[in-house]
Coordinates of C-alpha atoms in Angstrom, one line a residue:
M1 CA -106.2 -7.7 -95.3
T2 CA -103.0 -8.7 -97.0
H3 CA -99.6 -9.4 -95.5
S4 CA -96.3 -8.6 -97.1
T5 CA -94.1 -11.5 -97.7
E6 CA -91.0 -9.3 -97.6
T7 CA -88.6 -9.7 -94.6
T8 CA -88.1 -6.6 -92.5
T9 CA -84.6 -6.0 -91.3
H10 CA -84.5 -4.3 -87.9
P11 CA -81.5 -2.3 -86.7
Q12 CA -79.3 -3.9 -84.1
P13 CA -80.0 -2.6 -80.6
H14 CA -77.7 -0.3 -78.7
L15 CA -75.2 0.5 -81.5
T16 CA -75.0 4.1 -80.3
H17 CA -73.9 2.8 -76.9
T18 CA -70.7 1.1 -77.9
V19 CA -68.1 2.2 -75.4
L20 CA -65.1 3.7 -77.0
N21 CA -62.0 5.5 -75.7
Q22 CA -62.6 4.9 -72.0
S23 CA -59.8 3.9 -69.8
A24 CA -59.6 0.2 -68.8
P25 CA -60.6 -0.6 -65.3
R26 CA -57.7 -0.2 -62.9
V27 CA -58.2 -3.4 -61.0
D28 CA -56.5 -6.7 -60.3
I29 CA -53.0 -5.1 -60.2
N30 CA -50.4 -5.1 -57.5
E31 CA -50.3 -1.7 -55.8
F32 CA -47.0 -2.4 -54.1
D33 CA -45.1 -3.5 -57.2
M34 CA -46.5 -0.6 -59.2
N35 CA -45.3 1.9 -56.6
T36 CA -41.6 2.3 -57.4
V37 CA -41.1 5.0 -54.9
L38 CA -42.5 3.0 -52.0
V39 CA -40.6 -0.2 -53.0
E40 CA -37.3 1.8 -53.1
A41 CA -38.1 3.4 -49.7
I42 CA -38.7 0.1 -47.8
R43 CA -35.5 -1.3 -49.1
R44 CA -33.5 1.8 -48.3
H45 CA -34.8 2.0 -44.8
D46 CA -34.1 -1.6 -43.7
A47 CA -37.6 -3.0 -44.3
G48 CA -36.8 -5.2 -47.3
W49 CA -37.5 -8.3 -45.0
A50 CA -41.2 -7.3 -45.2
E51 CA -41.3 -7.2 -49.0
D52 CA -43.2 -10.5 -49.5
E53 CA -46.0 -9.5 -47.1
L54 CA -46.2 -6.0 -48.6
R55 CA -46.5 -7.6 -52.1
A56 CA -49.3 -9.7 -50.8
I57 CA -51.0 -6.6 -49.4
G58 CA -50.5 -4.9 -52.8
A59 CA -52.3 -7.7 -54.6
H60 CA -55.1 -7.8 -52.1
V61 CA -55.9 -4.0 -52.2
G62 CA -55.4 -3.9 -56.0
S63 CA -58.1 -6.6 -56.5
A64 CA -61.5 -5.8 -57.9
Q65 CA -63.1 -7.2 -54.9
F66 CA -61.3 -5.0 -52.4
Q67 CA -62.0 -1.9 -54.5
H68 CA -65.6 -2.9 -54.6
D69 CA -65.7 -3.3 -50.8
A70 CA -64.1 0.2 -50.5
H71 CA -66.9 1.6 -52.7
L72 CA -69.6 -0.1 -50.6
A73 CA -68.1 1.0 -47.3
N74 CA -68.1 4.6 -48.4
T75 CA -71.6 4.6 -49.9
I76 CA -73.6 2.4 -47.5
T77 CA -72.4 4.3 -44.5
P78 CA -72.7 3.5 -40.8
V79 CA -76.0 3.7 -39.0
L80 CA -76.6 4.5 -35.3
H81 CA -79.0 2.4 -33.2
T82 CA -79.4 4.0 -29.8
H83 CA -82.1 1.5 -28.7
D84 CA -83.2 -2.0 -29.5
R85 CA -86.8 -2.7 -30.5
W86 CA -87.9 -3.2 -26.9
G87 CA -86.5 0.2 -25.8
N88 CA -83.3 -0.9 -24.2
R89 CA -80.3 1.4 -24.7
I90 CA -77.7 -0.3 -26.8
D91 CA -75.6 2.5 -28.4
E92 CA -74.4 0.5 -31.4
V93 CA -73.2 1.5 -34.8
E94 CA -74.0 -0.8 -37.7
Y95 CA -71.4 -1.0 -40.5
H96 CA -71.7 -2.6 -43.9
P97 CA -70.0 -6.0 -44.0
A98 CA -67.6 -4.6 -46.5
Y99 CA -66.1 -2.4 -43.9
H100 CA -65.5 -5.3 -41.6
R101 CA -63.8 -7.3 -44.4
I102 CA -61.5 -4.3 -45.0
I103 CA -60.5 -3.7 -41.4
E104 CA -60.1 -7.5 -40.9
A105 CA -57.6 -7.8 -43.7
S106 CA -55.8 -4.7 -42.6
V107 CA -55.4 -6.0 -39.0
A108 CA -54.5 -9.5 -40.3
H109 CA -51.5 -8.0 -42.1
G110 CA -50.4 -6.0 -39.0
S111 CA -51.2 -2.6 -40.4
H112 CA -52.0 -1.6 -36.8
T113 CA -49.3 -2.8 -34.4
R114 CA -46.8 -5.0 -36.2
C115 CA -44.0 -2.6 -35.4
W116 CA -44.6 -3.1 -31.7
A117 CA -45.0 -6.8 -31.9
D118 CA -41.8 -7.3 -33.8
P119 CA -39.4 -4.4 -33.1
Q120 CA -36.4 -4.5 -35.4
P121 CA -34.7 -2.1 -37.8
G122 CA -37.3 -1.1 -40.3
S123 CA -40.3 -2.3 -38.3
H124 CA -42.0 1.1 -38.4
V125 CA -41.2 1.4 -42.1
A126 CA -42.8 -2.0 -42.9
R127 CA -45.9 -1.1 -40.8
A128 CA -46.1 2.3 -42.5
A129 CA -46.0 0.9 -46.0
G130 CA -48.7 -1.6 -45.2
F131 CA -50.8 1.1 -43.6
M132 CA -50.4 3.3 -46.7
L133 CA -51.3 0.5 -49.1
F134 CA -54.6 -0.2 -47.3
G135 CA -55.3 3.5 -46.8
Q136 CA -54.6 4.3 -50.5
I137 CA -57.8 2.4 -51.5
E138 CA -60.0 2.8 -48.4
P139 CA -58.9 5.5 -46.0
G140 CA -61.8 5.5 -43.5
H141 CA -60.9 2.3 -41.7
A142 CA -57.4 3.7 -41.2
C143 CA -58.7 5.8 -38.4
P144 CA -59.2 3.0 -35.8
V145 CA -56.2 1.1 -37.2
S146 CA -54.1 4.2 -36.6
M147 CA -55.4 4.7 -33.1
T148 CA -54.8 1.1 -32.2
H149 CA -51.2 1.5 -33.3
A150 CA -50.7 4.8 -31.5
V151 CA -52.2 3.7 -28.2
I152 CA -49.3 1.3 -27.3
P153 CA -46.8 3.9 -26.0
S154 CA -49.4 5.6 -23.8
L155 CA -50.6 2.3 -22.4
E156 CA -47.1 1.2 -21.5
L157 CA -46.9 4.2 -19.1
Q158 CA -49.2 2.2 -16.9
P159 CA -47.8 -1.4 -16.7
D160 CA -50.8 -3.0 -15.0
V161 CA -53.2 -1.6 -17.6
A162 CA -50.8 -2.5 -20.4
A163 CA -50.5 -6.1 -19.2
H164 CA -54.2 -6.6 -19.9
W165 CA -54.7 -4.5 -23.0
V166 CA -51.5 -4.5 -25.0
P167 CA -51.7 -8.2 -26.0
K168 CA -55.2 -7.6 -27.3
A169 CA -54.0 -4.7 -29.4
L170 CA -51.1 -6.7 -30.8
S171 CA -53.4 -9.4 -32.0
R172 CA -53.8 -9.9 -35.7
S173 CA -57.4 -11.1 -35.3
Y174 CA -60.4 -8.9 -35.6
S175 CA -64.0 -9.2 -34.3
P176 CA -66.6 -6.5 -34.5
D177 CA -68.4 -7.9 -31.5
L178 CA -68.3 -6.1 -28.2
S179 CA -67.2 -8.6 -25.6
A180 CA -65.1 -8.8 -22.5
T181 CA -63.7 -12.2 -23.5
K182 CA -62.3 -11.2 -26.8
E183 CA -58.6 -11.8 -27.4
S184 CA -58.2 -8.8 -29.6
A185 CA -59.0 -5.1 -29.3
I186 CA -59.4 -2.0 -31.5
F187 CA -58.8 1.4 -29.8
G188 CA -60.1 4.9 -30.2
M189 CA -59.5 8.2 -28.5
S190 CA -61.6 11.1 -27.5
M191 CA -60.2 14.4 -26.3
T192 CA -62.2 17.3 -27.6
E193 CA -65.3 18.8 -26.1
K194 CA -67.8 21.4 -27.3
Q195 CA -66.3 24.3 -25.6
G196 CA -62.6 23.5 -26.0
G197 CA -61.6 21.9 -29.3
S198 CA -57.8 21.9 -29.4
D199 CA -57.8 23.6 -26.0
V200 CA -58.2 20.4 -24.1
R201 CA -57.3 22.0 -20.8
A202 CA -60.8 23.6 -21.0
N203 CA -62.4 20.2 -20.8
T204 CA -65.1 19.9 -18.2
T205 CA -65.6 16.1 -18.0
V206 CA -65.1 15.1 -14.4
A207 CA -63.5 11.9 -13.1
T208 CA -64.5 10.9 -9.6
P209 CA -62.3 8.1 -7.9
V210 CA -63.8 4.8 -6.8
G211 CA -61.8 4.5 -3.5
R212 CA -58.5 6.4 -3.1
G213 CA -57.9 6.9 -6.8
G214 CA -54.6 7.6 -8.6
P215 CA -52.7 5.7 -11.4
G216 CA -54.3 2.4 -12.2
A217 CA -57.4 3.1 -10.1
D218 CA -61.0 3.1 -11.3
Y219 CA -62.9 6.4 -11.7
L220 CA -66.4 7.3 -12.8
L221 CA -66.5 9.8 -15.6
T222 CA -69.3 12.3 -16.2
G223 CA -69.4 14.7 -19.1
H224 CA -69.5 14.9 -22.9
K225 CA -67.1 14.5 -25.9
W226 CA -67.7 16.4 -29.1
F227 CA -65.7 14.0 -31.3
C228 CA -65.3 10.3 -30.7
S229 CA -64.2 8.4 -33.8
A230 CA -64.8 4.7 -34.3
P231 CA -67.3 4.5 -31.4
M232 CA -67.6 0.7 -31.7
S233 CA -63.9 0.3 -30.7
D234 CA -63.3 -1.9 -27.7
A235 CA -61.6 0.8 -25.6
F236 CA -60.7 4.5 -25.7
L237 CA -58.2 6.9 -24.2
V238 CA -60.0 10.0 -22.9
L239 CA -59.1 13.1 -21.0
A240 CA -61.1 14.2 -17.9
Q241 CA -60.6 16.4 -14.8
A242 CA -59.6 14.1 -12.0
Q243 CA -61.0 14.8 -8.5
G244 CA -60.3 13.5 -5.0
P245 CA -57.3 12.5 -2.9
G246 CA -55.6 10.4 -5.6
G247 CA -54.7 13.6 -7.4
E248 CA -56.4 16.3 -9.4
G249 CA -56.3 18.0 -12.8
L250 CA -56.6 16.9 -16.4
S251 CA -55.7 13.3 -16.5
C252 CA -55.8 10.4 -19.0
F253 CA -58.1 7.4 -18.6
L254 CA -58.7 4.1 -20.4
L255 CA -62.5 3.6 -21.0
P256 CA -63.7 0.1 -22.0
R257 CA -66.9 -0.4 -23.9
V258 CA -67.6 -3.6 -22.0
L259 CA -66.9 -4.1 -18.3
P260 CA -65.1 -7.2 -17.0
D261 CA -68.4 -8.8 -15.9
G262 CA -69.7 -8.6 -19.5
T263 CA -72.1 -5.7 -19.0
R264 CA -71.9 -2.6 -21.2
N265 CA -70.2 0.5 -19.8
V266 CA -72.3 3.7 -20.0
F267 CA -71.4 5.1 -23.4
R268 CA -74.3 7.0 -24.8
I269 CA -73.8 7.8 -28.5
Q270 CA -75.8 11.0 -29.0
R271 CA -75.5 11.2 -32.8
L272 CA -73.1 10.4 -35.6
K273 CA -71.3 13.3 -37.3
D274 CA -72.4 14.1 -40.8
K275 CA -68.9 14.6 -42.2
L276 CA -67.5 15.9 -45.5
G277 CA -65.6 12.7 -46.0
N278 CA -64.3 9.8 -44.0
K279 CA -67.7 8.3 -44.7
S280 CA -66.9 4.6 -43.9
N281 CA -65.7 5.5 -40.4
A282 CA -68.3 6.6 -37.9
S283 CA -67.5 9.6 -35.8
S284 CA -69.8 10.5 -32.9
E285 CA -70.8 12.7 -30.0
I286 CA -70.9 10.8 -26.7
E287 CA -72.2 11.4 -23.2
L288 CA -70.6 9.8 -20.2
D289 CA -72.6 9.3 -17.0
G290 CA -70.9 7.4 -14.2
T291 CA -68.8 5.7 -16.9
V292 CA -66.1 3.4 -15.5
A293 CA -62.5 4.2 -16.6
V294 CA -59.1 3.5 -15.2
M295 CA -56.4 6.2 -14.8
V296 CA -53.4 5.9 -17.1
G297 CA -50.3 7.8 -16.1
E298 CA -49.9 10.4 -13.4
P299 CA -52.9 12.5 -12.2
G300 CA -52.8 16.0 -13.7
R301 CA -50.5 14.8 -16.5
G302 CA -53.1 13.7 -19.0
V303 CA -51.8 15.7 -21.9
R304 CA -48.3 14.4 -21.4
T305 CA -49.7 10.8 -21.2
I306 CA -51.9 11.0 -24.3
I307 CA -49.3 13.0 -26.3
E308 CA -47.5 9.8 -26.8
M309 CA -50.5 8.6 -28.8
V310 CA -50.9 12.0 -30.6
A311 CA -47.3 11.8 -31.8
Q312 CA -47.9 8.5 -33.5
T313 CA -51.2 9.6 -35.1
R314 CA -49.7 12.7 -36.4
L315 CA -47.2 10.5 -38.3
D316 CA -50.1 8.5 -39.6
C317 CA -51.7 11.8 -40.9
V318 CA -48.6 12.2 -43.0
L319 CA -48.8 8.6 -44.1
G320 CA -52.5 8.9 -45.0
S321 CA -52.0 12.1 -47.0
A322 CA -49.1 10.5 -48.9
A323 CA -51.2 7.4 -49.6
G324 CA -54.0 9.7 -50.9
M325 CA -51.5 11.4 -53.2
R326 CA -50.4 8.1 -54.5
Q327 CA -54.0 7.1 -55.3
S328 CA -54.6 10.5 -57.0
V329 CA -51.5 10.2 -59.2
A330 CA -52.0 6.5 -60.0
E331 CA -55.6 7.1 -61.1
A332 CA -54.8 10.2 -63.1
V333 CA -51.8 8.6 -64.9
W334 CA -53.8 5.4 -65.6
H335 CA -56.6 7.4 -67.1
A336 CA -54.3 9.6 -69.2
R337 CA -52.4 6.6 -70.6
H338 CA -55.6 4.9 -71.7
R339 CA -57.6 7.7 -73.2
A340 CA -56.8 9.5 -76.4
A341 CA -57.7 13.0 -77.6
F342 CA -56.7 15.0 -80.7
G343 CA -54.7 12.1 -82.2
A344 CA -52.7 11.1 -79.1
T345 CA -53.1 9.6 -75.7
L346 CA -53.7 12.3 -73.0
A347 CA -50.5 11.3 -71.3
D348 CA -48.6 12.3 -74.4
Q349 CA -50.2 15.7 -74.7
P350 CA -47.6 18.2 -73.5
A351 CA -49.9 20.2 -71.2
M352 CA -51.3 17.0 -69.6
T353 CA -47.8 15.5 -69.3
A354 CA -46.7 18.5 -67.3
V355 CA -49.6 18.3 -64.9
L356 CA -49.1 14.6 -64.3
A357 CA -45.4 15.0 -63.8
D358 CA -46.0 17.8 -61.3
L359 CA -48.5 15.7 -59.4
A360 CA -46.0 12.8 -59.4
L361 CA -43.3 15.1 -58.0
E362 CA -45.5 16.1 -55.1
S363 CA -46.4 12.4 -54.4
E364 CA -42.8 11.2 -54.5
A365 CA -41.7 14.0 -52.1
A366 CA -44.5 13.1 -49.7
T367 CA -43.8 9.4 -49.8
I368 CA -40.0 9.7 -49.3
T369 CA -40.5 12.1 -46.4
A370 CA -43.1 9.8 -44.8
M371 CA -40.8 6.8 -45.0
R372 CA -37.8 8.7 -43.6
L373 CA -40.0 9.7 -40.6
A374 CA -41.2 6.2 -40.1
R375 CA -37.6 5.0 -39.9
A376 CA -36.8 7.6 -37.3
H377 CA -39.6 6.1 -35.1
D378 CA -37.9 2.6 -34.9
E379 CA -36.7 1.2 -31.6
D380 CA -33.1 1.7 -32.6
A381 CA -33.5 5.5 -33.0
T382 CA -30.6 7.4 -31.5
D383 CA -31.1 10.5 -29.4
Q384 CA -30.5 12.6 -32.5
E385 CA -33.0 10.6 -34.5
K386 CA -35.6 11.2 -31.7
A387 CA -34.9 14.9 -31.7
F388 CA -35.2 15.0 -35.5
R389 CA -38.5 13.1 -35.5
R390 CA -40.0 15.4 -32.8
L391 CA -39.7 18.4 -35.1
A392 CA -39.8 16.9 -38.5
T393 CA -43.0 15.0 -37.9
A394 CA -44.8 18.2 -37.0
V395 CA -43.3 20.0 -40.0
A396 CA -44.3 17.3 -42.4
K397 CA -47.8 17.0 -40.8
Y398 CA -48.4 20.7 -41.4
W399 CA -47.2 20.8 -45.0
I400 CA -47.9 17.4 -46.6
C401 CA -51.4 17.3 -45.1
K402 CA -52.1 20.8 -46.5
R403 CA -50.9 19.9 -49.9
G404 CA -53.3 16.9 -50.1
P405 CA -56.6 18.5 -50.9
H406 CA -55.5 20.6 -53.9
H407 CA -53.4 17.7 -55.1
S408 CA -56.5 15.5 -55.2
Y409 CA -58.5 18.1 -56.9
E410 CA -56.0 18.5 -59.7
A411 CA -55.8 14.8 -60.2
L412 CA -59.6 14.6 -60.3
E413 CA -59.6 17.2 -63.0
C414 CA -57.3 15.0 -65.1
L415 CA -60.2 12.5 -65.4
G416 CA -62.6 15.2 -66.6
G417 CA -66.3 14.5 -65.9
N418 CA -65.5 11.0 -64.8
G419 CA -63.4 12.3 -62.0
Y420 CA -66.3 14.4 -60.7
T421 CA -68.6 11.3 -60.4
E422 CA -68.9 9.0 -57.4
A423 CA -68.3 6.0 -59.6
F424 CA -64.6 6.8 -59.7
P425 CA -62.5 7.0 -56.5
L426 CA -61.1 10.5 -56.8
A427 CA -64.3 12.2 -55.7
M428 CA -64.0 10.2 -52.5
R429 CA -60.4 11.1 -52.2
Y430 CA -61.1 14.8 -52.7
R431 CA -63.4 14.7 -49.7
E432 CA -61.0 12.6 -47.7
Q433 CA -57.8 14.6 -47.8
P434 CA -58.8 17.6 -45.7
V435 CA -59.4 15.4 -42.6
M436 CA -55.6 14.7 -42.4
A437 CA -55.0 18.4 -42.0
V438 CA -57.7 18.9 -39.4
W439 CA -57.1 15.7 -37.3
E440 CA -54.5 15.8 -34.5
G441 CA -54.0 19.5 -34.8
S442 CA -55.0 21.9 -37.6
G443 CA -52.5 24.2 -39.3
N444 CA -52.1 26.8 -36.6
V445 CA -51.9 24.2 -33.8
I446 CA -49.1 22.4 -35.6
A447 CA -47.2 25.6 -36.6
L448 CA -47.3 26.7 -33.0
D449 CA -46.2 23.3 -31.9
V450 CA -43.1 23.7 -34.1
L451 CA -42.4 27.0 -32.4
R452 CA -42.7 25.3 -29.0
A453 CA -40.4 22.5 -30.0
M454 CA -37.7 24.8 -31.2
T455 CA -37.9 26.9 -28.0
R456 CA -38.2 24.1 -25.5
E457 CA -36.1 21.4 -27.3
P458 CA -33.3 23.2 -29.1
E459 CA -31.7 19.9 -29.9
S460 CA -34.6 19.2 -32.3
I461 CA -33.8 22.1 -34.5
A462 CA -30.1 21.1 -34.4
A463 CA -31.1 17.6 -35.5
F464 CA -33.4 18.9 -38.2
D465 CA -30.6 21.2 -39.5
A466 CA -28.2 18.3 -39.6
E467 CA -30.6 16.2 -41.6
I468 CA -31.3 18.8 -44.3
N469 CA -27.6 19.8 -44.6
I470 CA -26.6 16.3 -45.7
A471 CA -27.7 17.4 -49.1
L472 CA -25.7 20.6 -49.0
G473 CA -23.7 21.3 -52.2
A474 CA -25.7 19.0 -54.4
N475 CA -28.0 21.7 -55.9
R476 CA -27.3 25.5 -55.9
T477 CA -31.0 26.5 -55.6
L478 CA -31.5 24.2 -52.6
D479 CA -28.3 25.7 -51.0
L480 CA -29.7 29.2 -51.4
H481 CA -33.0 28.1 -49.8
L482 CA -31.1 26.5 -46.9
E483 CA -29.3 29.9 -46.3
R484 CA -32.6 31.8 -46.4
L485 CA -34.1 29.3 -44.0
R486 CA -31.3 29.8 -41.5
D487 CA -32.0 33.5 -41.6
Q488 CA -35.7 32.9 -41.1
L489 CA -35.1 30.7 -38.1
G490 CA -32.7 33.2 -36.6
E491 CA -35.3 36.0 -37.0
L492 CA -38.0 33.8 -35.5
V493 CA -36.0 33.0 -32.4
R494 CA -35.3 36.7 -31.8
A495 CA -38.9 37.8 -32.5
D496 CA -41.5 38.6 -29.8
A497 CA -44.2 36.0 -29.2
A498 CA -46.9 37.7 -31.4
T499 CA -44.5 38.3 -34.3
A500 CA -43.2 34.7 -34.1
Q501 CA -46.8 33.3 -34.2
R502 CA -47.6 35.4 -37.3
R503 CA -44.5 34.2 -39.1
A504 CA -44.8 30.6 -38.0
R505 CA -46.7 29.2 -41.0
G506 CA -44.2 30.7 -43.5
V507 CA -41.2 29.3 -41.7
V508 CA -42.7 25.9 -41.3
E509 CA -43.4 25.8 -45.0
S510 CA -39.8 26.7 -45.8
M511 CA -38.7 23.9 -43.4
A512 CA -40.9 21.4 -45.0
L513 CA -39.8 22.2 -48.5
A514 CA -36.1 22.1 -47.4
L515 CA -36.7 18.6 -45.9
E516 CA -38.5 17.3 -48.9
A517 CA -36.0 18.7 -51.4
S518 CA -33.0 17.4 -49.4
L519 CA -34.4 13.9 -49.2
L520 CA -35.2 13.9 -53.0
V521 CA -31.6 15.0 -53.7
R522 CA -30.3 12.1 -51.6
F523 CA -32.8 9.3 -52.6
S524 CA -34.4 10.1 -56.0
P525 CA -33.1 10.4 -59.5
T526 CA -31.6 13.7 -60.4
E527 CA -34.4 14.3 -62.9
V528 CA -36.9 14.2 -60.1
S529 CA -35.0 16.3 -57.5
D530 CA -33.9 19.0 -60.0
A531 CA -37.5 19.4 -61.3
F532 CA -38.9 19.5 -57.8
I533 CA -36.4 22.1 -56.5
A534 CA -36.7 24.3 -59.6
A535 CA -40.5 24.2 -59.4
R536 CA -40.9 24.7 -55.6
L537 CA -37.8 26.7 -54.7
G538 CA -36.8 28.4 -57.9
G539 CA -37.5 32.0 -58.9
N540 CA -40.5 31.1 -61.1
R541 CA -42.6 29.2 -58.5
A542 CA -46.2 28.8 -59.7
F543 CA -49.4 28.5 -57.7
E544 CA -50.9 25.6 -59.8
Y545 CA -49.7 22.2 -60.9
G546 CA -48.3 21.8 -64.4
A547 CA -46.1 24.9 -64.6
L548 CA -42.8 23.0 -64.5
P549 CA -39.6 24.7 -65.7
D550 CA -38.2 24.2 -69.2
G551 CA -35.9 21.3 -69.5
A552 CA -37.5 19.2 -66.9
D553 CA -37.4 15.5 -67.9
L554 CA -41.1 14.8 -67.6
A555 CA -40.9 11.3 -69.1
A556 CA -38.3 10.2 -66.5
I557 CA -40.5 11.6 -63.7
L558 CA -43.6 9.8 -64.9
E559 CA -41.7 6.5 -65.6
R560 CA -41.6 6.0 -61.8
H561 CA -45.4 6.2 -61.6

C-alpha cells in the first residue's frame, strides 16, 4: 500500500455560519439617558433632584447581566411546593435566584415606596420613573413592587396597623424569607373569588371576630380566593364578609403570612395560575381556613378601604403599559438601525420609517400622560389636581393599557422572525401587555367607573376639562375634537343608564385621545404633536401603525427615540 506525499488542504470549518447583518446586542447601555421623553418629563414635573439615582437605575437595567436575569426569571418560572418531603404543609413558591436579584435591586432603589418615605414635589414622578425603568426590562416583579407601593394609603386608615407595617413597607431592604422578625415587607392583595370576579360584593369568604371585633381587631377568615398574586409576600389586603357584634358586611383585612409568634398562618396555595404572560411572577388560588387577619378600616366599608390601594395600582398599570411601549419602540428602532435590506438600513426604508415613527408617537403620548398623572398624585396636589387624577387615571388606564398589546405586536413584527422567538424580549412583551388591561379592572369596568365618577363627582369632569383646554387654540384639529368631545359628554349625561353604558367606551376613548394630544401640544416638539393629532384625530385615521399623514417629520420624531 502506497501513501501519497501530497498535502491535503481541508476547508476551514463553519464558513457558512459567519454572522452577517444582524443587529448588535442591545446591552450595556443607559436606559434612562436614552429615553429622551422620560428625562424631559422628570425635569418638567419637579423630579430633577432624582436624576442621579434614575441614571444609576438606567445603567443597571441596561446591563447585560440584568437583561440575562430578566430572561432567566421569565423562562425558569416559579414552582409551588405544597408539602415538604416529610409531608408537612409548607405552601411555598420557589423562584429562580435571578428573580430575587431583580426585585432586590428594584426595592433598593425605592421603586416601591420612595414617594411615601420622602414626600416632596415630584416624589411620585421620581418613583414612577424608577418603576418604569425596572418594568421596561422585567415586568413580572413589578406586580409585588406595585402592591407594596399601593398599600400605604389603605394601611394609614388604620393607625395601629400602620404603625407596625408601614415602616416595613418603606424599607429599601429585601429578603425572600418568611419571618416575623424581618424589618422589611412586600405586600400583595387578593379580592376576587370564583363566583364574583370584579363583583367583589358577591364574595363569600367569611370573617369571624376573635372577641368583640371591629377595626384593628383580629378575625378568623374562611373561604377561597381565585387570584392571589405574589403569594410569597409577607402580608396581603383581602376582602371578606365580616360577622359578629363588631360590625357586618364586606370589610378589608390585613392577612400576614407569618404570625407574631413565628408560626405560619393558614394560607393554603392550591395551585399556581398558568398564565399567558407575567411568567416570573407567581399568581395563585388560595384557601383560607381559620386564617388570622386584622380588620383595616370600618366594618362593611371594605371596598372604600381597599379602593385607596386600587387607585394607586391603576396608575401603575398605566406606568407598566407605557414602560412596555418604551421597550417595544427601543428594541424595534435599535434593530432597524442596525440591519440593512435592499441597499439601506431598515430604519431608512420609508415604509419602516413610518411604522417606527408611529410606534414612537404612541409611546411618547403614553409616557407623557403617565408622568403627568404621577405628578397629580404628589402630596402637594390641590383639590383640582385630586379631582383631575380621579378621572384622568381611569381614562388613561382604559386607553393606554388597551393600546399596549397591538403596539407590542407591531414592534415585534419589525424584528421579523427574530421578534417571534423567545431569544428576543418582544415575545415576552407581547404576552405581558394584556395583563395591564385586565388587572385592576378590565375595559368595561373602567369605562363604567368613568361614568360613575362623572355622575358622582362632577368636579372631576370640570378638572379634566380644564386640563385639556390648556392646549386650546394651538391646533385646529385638536380644537375640533374638543368641541365634539363636549357634545359627546353632554349627550352621555342626558342619556338613560343603558344608553350611557353602551356609549361609555367610545366617550372614554375620545377623552383619552384629547388628554394625550393636549399634553403633547404642551410638552413635545411641534413635529410630534402635529403628527399624533393628524394621525389619531384627523379625517384619515388608520387602523394600523405606519399610515402617518404626508408631511409628518418622521426623522424628528425618531430622533427622540
